[in-house]
Amino acid sequence: MDLELLQVSAPGLAYICLGGFVVLFSIVSLLVKEKLYINEVVLGTGFGIIIGPHVANVFTPRTWGPLENTITLEVMRIVLATGLFAVGVELPCAYMKEHAKSLLIMVVPTMAFGWVVVAGIIQALFPELNYVSSLCIAACLTPTDPVTCAAITRGKFATKHVPVNIRQILSAESAANDGLAYPFLAISIYLTVETSVRTALGKWFLVGWLYQVILGTVLGAVLGLLFSKLMKISHKRGFIDRESYVAQYLALAIFTMGIASTIGADDLLAAFAAGSAISWDGHFNVQTEDDVFSSVIDYVLNCGCFIYIGAWLPFDAYSSAEYGITPWKLVLLMITILVLRRIPPLLALYKFVPEITSWKEALFSGHFALTRLPTPEDPPANQAQYLAAVIQPIVSFIVLGSIIVHGLSIPFFNMGRGVRSHTVSLTMTWTSRNRATVPDWVLWARRAPDVVVDEDVEHGSTRAPKDTDESAVNIPDTGPPDVLTFEDVSGDVVSVVTRRHSRVIDDSSPELVQVEAIDNHTGPGNLGNGAPDDNQIKNMRFPTAQ
């Protein structure tokens, strides 16, 4: 065989790495995503670091020459635009109109607070930066990533533990503030590169707000509504098939992004507005319902994006004494950003957001360039060059920390719940002669008053026991989210029945848990009619701790 046919090139290695990761991750995706609650964001970034220049040196985006920055920008642009378009499509019909007040409160005050506070922290840690330059870096760290946000808004854990109103408001907020970060970044850059404050403010209002934000939003909304009307007409006349509807997830997102970026408008806001507008009346959602192609596109793009980020991270720049950058400063900055950027304003404002009903949900919600800067000299000649030299190491380290912290928060939370369920002990009083093993789900049951239960309750029955006033027994069919339901039963338990007494308001007597587990037993019994009974009632009562 002619050895000249063997060609090892950067594109070939990129295809091998991306395809190999997707293939291997897909083989165990159900285990990793539904059991360990780890998504492709964390694993893709880790895989990119391994194959990157600092470990295996197989995939090295920073050696691609002068086009490296352009390639990086376009990769991020495509992934973000398609992700924001998908967020807009998946929101309920007219969601932005009905929840405009809540989004306005969550986006503007929260972003402004985080922008100002983070800038102060950056200036304190890096005194060579003035406050305006610190505001520029803080503007890059203010928005939340809709791709990383998917870890707490999609999947099995989110469906089971995160209320739907929280998932929707977080998705909409993460999409909106991605585009609305432009004005914060614009004013910082204009104040840095312009000699006159008046000129900087004028450009910020005319270019940053009116042209980029307002025009970008209107452009996306018009394109979304226009194509929605065209597709409905085409569908009515039988000119379009289902596959073509699904293709709009990618095609219309890229089309909108291309027009917006060409005229200099906010392409991210335009993509989100187009997604919201095309599904405004629900027709697009009906046509693409239960189709997984869009999820496949999103999955592959996310894998490629975060593999690229992992290989691109400038680890050697995280310790640059000439610029005052040290690892301990970056770690301290990341910790303070996680604590102070979003949590304080959301805890203060959550009462004005109907979708957030408690401070715990507010805490959960908080937890989870326009003008080219000059090429820096060595050493930097002025503040603008110094900003250009330090902005990438600082921002990239915070991105890495955010991926690790937010991507692994749910796995560690789930691990903590598992440890707790095995360490909590309860005192048990048995009302049956046969001892029954207490399943783990009992530990998460809401306590209810004690009630005497017959031993002859039929399998799956929820009727009141004999000699009991049924009006005094409340048997909820579904109950609030934290009440034990039939779906919570695990192991070999066939069914469960929970009952509680209705109590007067001023009744302060201690409550008892009443759990009736119908379980198979070794010896068959007999029903009243002489037929064999394969089930047996186990009654368990757990006194409330005083």
PDB file of C-alpha atoms in Angstrom, residues 274-428:
ATOM      1  CA  ALA A 274     -37.480  33.765  15.861  1.00  0.00           C
ATOM      2  CA  GLY A 275     -37.961  30.547  17.851  1.00  0.00           C
ATOM      3  CA  SER A 276     -40.552  32.166  20.113  1.00  0.00           C
ATOM      4  CA  ALA A 277     -42.422  33.713  17.174  1.00  0.00           C
ATOM      5  CA  ILE A 278     -42.552  30.614  14.973  1.00  0.00           C
ATOM      6  CA  SER A 279     -44.258  28.655  17.775  1.00  0.00           C
ATOM      7  CA  TRP A 280     -46.413  31.560  19.006  1.00  0.00           C
ATOM      8  CA  ASP A 281     -49.734  29.929  18.010  1.00  0.00           C
ATOM      9  CA  GLY A 282     -48.632  26.327  18.654  1.00  0.00           C
ATOM     10  CA  HIS A 283     -48.914  25.132  15.027  1.00  0.00           C
ATOM     11  CA  PHE A 284     -45.181  24.497  14.693  1.00  0.00           C
ATOM     12  CA  ASN A 285     -45.113  22.588  17.991  1.00  0.00           C
ATOM     13  CA  VAL A 286     -47.955  20.319  16.881  1.00  0.00           C
ATOM     14  CA  GLN A 287     -46.196  19.459  13.624  1.00  0.00           C
ATOM     15  CA  THR A 288     -42.873  18.648  15.347  1.00  0.00           C
ATOM     16  CA  GLU A 289     -44.342  16.916  18.400  1.00  0.00           C
ATOM     17  CA  ASP A 290     -42.602  13.694  19.500  1.00  0.00           C
ATOM     18  CA  ASP A 291     -39.859  14.133  16.899  1.00  0.00           C
ATOM     19  CA  VAL A 292     -36.336  13.516  18.196  1.00  0.00           C
ATOM     20  CA  PHE A 293     -34.349  14.885  15.264  1.00  0.00           C
ATOM     21  CA  SER A 294     -34.019  18.324  16.862  1.00  0.00           C
ATOM     22  CA  SER A 295     -32.709  16.706  20.048  1.00  0.00           C
ATOM     23  CA  VAL A 296     -30.156  14.755  18.015  1.00  0.00           C
ATOM     24  CA  ILE A 297     -28.925  17.959  16.362  1.00  0.00           C
ATOM     25  CA  ASP A 298     -28.712  19.718  19.719  1.00  0.00           C
ATOM     26  CA  TYR A 299     -26.892  16.747  21.243  1.00  0.00           C
ATOM     27  CA  VAL A 300     -24.239  16.510  18.508  1.00  0.00           C
ATOM     28  CA  LEU A 301     -23.647  20.272  18.428  1.00  0.00           C
ATOM     29  CA  ASN A 302     -23.259  20.409  22.212  1.00  0.00           C
ATOM     30  CA  CYS A 303     -20.763  17.555  22.173  1.00  0.00           C
ATOM     31  CA  GLY A 304     -18.687  19.225  19.467  1.00  0.00           C
ATOM     32  CA  CYS A 305     -18.842  22.632  21.133  1.00  0.00           C
ATOM     33  CA  PHE A 306     -17.660  21.527  24.564  1.00  0.00           C
ATOM     34  CA  ILE A 307     -14.987  19.210  23.190  1.00  0.00           C
ATOM     35  CA  TYR A 308     -13.703  22.264  21.336  1.00  0.00           C
ATOM     36  CA  ILE A 309     -13.869  24.386  24.513  1.00  0.00           C
ATOM     37  CA  GLY A 310     -11.953  21.776  26.511  1.00  0.00           C
ATOM     38  CA  ALA A 311      -9.167  21.615  23.926  1.00  0.00           C
ATOM     39  CA  TRP A 312      -9.118  25.413  23.505  1.00  0.00           C
ATOM     40  CA  LEU A 313      -8.819  26.393  27.197  1.00  0.00           C
ATOM     41  CA  PRO A 314      -5.570  28.381  27.776  1.00  0.00           C
ATOM     42  CA  PHE A 315      -4.292  26.605  30.891  1.00  0.00           C
ATOM     43  CA  ASP A 316      -0.820  28.137  30.510  1.00  0.00           C
ATOM     44  CA  ALA A 317      -2.333  31.632  30.811  1.00  0.00           C
ATOM     45  CA  TYR A 318      -3.901  30.904  34.214  1.00  0.00           C
ATOM     46  CA  SER A 319      -0.562  31.670  35.845  1.00  0.00           C
ATOM     47  CA  SER A 320       0.777  34.860  34.270  1.00  0.00           C
ATOM     48  CA  ALA A 321       2.773  36.893  36.758  1.00  0.00           C
ATOM     49  CA  GLU A 322       3.348  39.712  34.256  1.00  0.00           C
ATOM     50  CA  TYR A 323      -0.413  40.354  34.168  1.00  0.00           C
ATOM     51  CA  GLY A 324      -1.055  39.645  37.850  1.00  0.00           C
ATOM     52  CA  ILE A 325      -3.034  36.448  37.077  1.00  0.00           C
ATOM     53  CA  THR A 326      -2.573  33.608  39.576  1.00  0.00           C
ATOM     54  CA  PRO A 327      -4.630  30.426  40.129  1.00  0.00           C
ATOM     55  CA  TRP A 328      -5.707  31.397  43.650  1.00  0.00           C
ATOM     56  CA  LYS A 329      -7.109  34.720  42.387  1.00  0.00           C
ATOM     57  CA  LEU A 330      -9.082  32.949  39.673  1.00  0.00           C
ATOM     58  CA  VAL A 331     -10.483  30.381  42.120  1.00  0.00           C
ATOM     59  CA  LEU A 332     -11.457  33.121  44.576  1.00  0.00           C
ATOM     60  CA  LEU A 333     -13.116  35.072  41.767  1.00  0.00           C
ATOM     61  CA  MET A 334     -15.095  32.026  40.680  1.00  0.00           C
ATOM     62  CA  ILE A 335     -16.348  31.351  44.233  1.00  0.00           C
ATOM     63  CA  THR A 336     -17.440  34.941  44.795  1.00  0.00           C
ATOM     64  CA  ILE A 337     -19.209  35.038  41.424  1.00  0.00           C
ATOM     65  CA  LEU A 338     -21.140  31.857  42.207  1.00  0.00           C
ATOM     66  CA  VAL A 339     -22.239  33.289  45.554  1.00  0.00           C
ATOM     67  CA  LEU A 340     -22.858  36.965  44.760  1.00  0.00           C
ATOM     68  CA  ARG A 341     -23.753  37.252  41.072  1.00  0.00           C
ATOM     69  CA  ARG A 342     -27.362  35.984  41.096  1.00  0.00           C
ATOM     70  CA  ILE A 343     -28.382  34.635  44.482  1.00  0.00           C
ATOM     71  CA  PRO A 344     -28.732  37.952  46.428  1.00  0.00           C
ATOM     72  CA  PRO A 345     -30.892  39.781  43.831  1.00  0.00           C
ATOM     73  CA  LEU A 346     -33.136  36.762  43.264  1.00  0.00           C
ATOM     74  CA  LEU A 347     -33.646  36.277  46.999  1.00  0.00           C
ATOM     75  CA  ALA A 348     -34.611  39.955  47.236  1.00  0.00           C
ATOM     76  CA  LEU A 349     -36.910  40.017  44.189  1.00  0.00           C
ATOM     77  CA  TYR A 350     -38.464  36.555  44.042  1.00  0.00           C
ATOM     78  CA  LYS A 351     -41.729  37.740  45.641  1.00  0.00           C
ATOM     79  CA  PHE A 352     -42.328  39.844  42.527  1.00  0.00           C
ATOM     80  CA  VAL A 353     -41.893  36.793  40.262  1.00  0.00           C
ATOM     81  CA  PRO A 354     -45.042  34.611  40.449  1.00  0.00           C
ATOM     82  CA  GLU A 355     -43.215  31.600  38.986  1.00  0.00           C
ATOM     83  CA  ILE A 356     -40.888  31.480  42.022  1.00  0.00           C
ATOM     84  CA  THR A 357     -42.982  30.608  45.055  1.00  0.00           C
ATOM     85  CA  SER A 358     -40.412  30.324  47.873  1.00  0.00           C
ATOM     86  CA  TRP A 359     -36.938  31.397  48.873  1.00  0.00           C
ATOM     87  CA  LYS A 360     -35.737  27.846  48.246  1.00  0.00           C
ATOM     88  CA  GLU A 361     -36.778  28.083  44.603  1.00  0.00           C
ATOM     89  CA  ALA A 362     -35.138  31.511  44.415  1.00  0.00           C
ATOM     90  CA  LEU A 363     -31.915  30.044  45.806  1.00  0.00           C
ATOM     91  CA  PHE A 364     -32.110  27.213  43.285  1.00  0.00           C
ATOM     92  CA  SER A 365     -32.684  29.658  40.418  1.00  0.00           C
ATOM     93  CA  GLY A 366     -29.762  31.786  41.546  1.00  0.00           C
ATOM     94  CA  HIS A 367     -27.455  28.776  41.731  1.00  0.00           C
ATOM     95  CA  PHE A 368     -28.077  27.564  38.766  1.00  0.00           C
ATOM     96  CA  ALA A 369     -17.361  41.386  21.289  1.00  0.00           C
ATOM     97  CA  LEU A 370     -19.028  44.377  19.707  1.00  0.00           C
ATOM     98  CA  THR A 371     -15.903  46.349  18.928  1.00  0.00           C
ATOM     99  CA  ARG A 372     -12.575  44.600  18.367  1.00  0.00           C
ATOM    100  CA  LEU A 373     -10.158  45.216  21.197  1.00  0.00           C
ATOM    101  CA  PRO A 374      -6.612  46.138  20.143  1.00  0.00           C
ATOM    102  CA  THR A 375      -3.999  43.396  19.873  1.00  0.00           C
ATOM    103  CA  PRO A 376      -1.992  43.611  23.108  1.00  0.00           C
ATOM    104  CA  GLU A 377       1.701  44.397  23.097  1.00  0.00           C
ATOM    105  CA  ASP A 378       4.141  42.836  25.526  1.00  0.00           C
ATOM    106  CA  PRO A 379       4.052  44.585  27.926  1.00  0.00           C
ATOM    107  CA  PRO A 380       0.669  46.289  27.306  1.00  0.00           C
ATOM    108  CA  ALA A 381       1.040  49.933  26.349  1.00  0.00           C
ATOM    109  CA  ASN A 382      -2.297  51.117  27.759  1.00  0.00           C
ATOM    110  CA  GLN A 383      -5.430  50.025  29.596  1.00  0.00           C
ATOM    111  CA  ALA A 384      -7.145  48.783  26.415  1.00  0.00           C
ATOM    112  CA  GLN A 385      -4.227  46.491  25.569  1.00  0.00           C
ATOM    113  CA  TYR A 386      -4.034  45.204  29.141  1.00  0.00           C
ATOM    114  CA  LEU A 387      -7.770  44.431  29.031  1.00  0.00           C
ATOM    115  CA  ALA A 388      -7.305  42.568  25.745  1.00  0.00           C
ATOM    116  CA  ALA A 389      -4.504  40.505  27.300  1.00  0.00           C
ATOM    117  CA  VAL A 390      -6.326  39.420  30.479  1.00  0.00           C
ATOM    118  CA  ILE A 391      -9.970  39.123  29.411  1.00  0.00           C
ATOM    119  CA  GLN A 392      -9.605  35.712  27.765  1.00  0.00           C
ATOM    120  CA  PRO A 393      -7.798  33.900  30.631  1.00  0.00           C
ATOM    121  CA  ILE A 394     -10.196  35.283  33.253  1.00  0.00           C
ATOM    122  CA  VAL A 395     -13.390  34.593  31.314  1.00  0.00           C
ATOM    123  CA  SER A 396     -12.286  31.118  30.151  1.00  0.00           C
ATOM    124  CA  PHE A 397     -11.402  30.049  33.709  1.00  0.00           C
ATOM    125  CA  ILE A 398     -14.815  31.163  35.004  1.00  0.00           C
ATOM    126  CA  VAL A 399     -16.453  29.248  32.133  1.00  0.00           C
ATOM    127  CA  LEU A 400     -14.515  26.122  33.115  1.00  0.00           C
ATOM    128  CA  GLY A 401     -15.477  26.540  36.768  1.00  0.00           C
ATOM    129  CA  SER A 402     -19.131  27.084  35.868  1.00  0.00           C
ATOM    130  CA  ILE A 403     -19.181  23.919  33.755  1.00  0.00           C
ATOM    131  CA  ILE A 404     -17.708  21.886  36.615  1.00  0.00           C
ATOM    132  CA  VAL A 405     -19.846  23.362  39.425  1.00  0.00           C
ATOM    133  CA  HIS A 406     -23.191  23.484  37.623  1.00  0.00           C
ATOM    134  CA  GLY A 407     -22.624  20.278  35.681  1.00  0.00           C
ATOM    135  CA  LEU A 408     -21.817  18.282  38.829  1.00  0.00           C
ATOM    136  CA  SER A 409     -24.260  19.973  41.245  1.00  0.00           C
ATOM    137  CA  ILE A 410     -27.097  17.557  40.509  1.00  0.00           C
ATOM    138  CA  PRO A 411     -24.948  14.387  40.742  1.00  0.00           C
ATOM    139  CA  PHE A 412     -23.586  15.472  44.135  1.00  0.00           C
ATOM    140  CA  PHE A 413     -27.052  16.525  45.310  1.00  0.00           C
ATOM    141  CA  ASN A 414     -28.446  13.152  44.305  1.00  0.00           C
ATOM    142  CA  MET A 415     -25.538  11.390  46.011  1.00  0.00           C
ATOM    143  CA  GLY A 416     -26.237  13.351  49.208  1.00  0.00           C
ATOM    144  CA  ARG A 417     -29.891  12.314  49.148  1.00  0.00           C
ATOM    145  CA  GLY A 418     -28.842   8.690  48.770  1.00  0.00           C
ATOM    146  CA  VAL A 419     -26.502   8.901  51.758  1.00  0.00           C
ATOM    147  CA  ARG A 420     -29.185  10.584  53.849  1.00  0.00           C
ATOM    148  CA  SER A 421     -31.751   7.928  53.021  1.00  0.00           C
ATOM    149  CA  HIS A 422     -29.412   5.246  54.373  1.00  0.00           C
ATOM    150  CA  THR A 423     -28.448   7.078  57.567  1.00  0.00           C
ATOM    151  CA  VAL A 424     -31.788   8.368  58.885  1.00  0.00           C
ATOM    152  CA  SER A 425     -33.350   6.037  61.444  1.00  0.00           C
ATOM    153  CA  LEU A 426     -36.903   5.937  62.743  1.00  0.00           C
ATOM    154  CA  THR A 427     -38.498   4.264  65.748  1.00  0.00           C
ATOM    155  CA  MET A 428     -41.111   1.803  64.539  1.00  0.00           C
TER     156      MET A 428
END
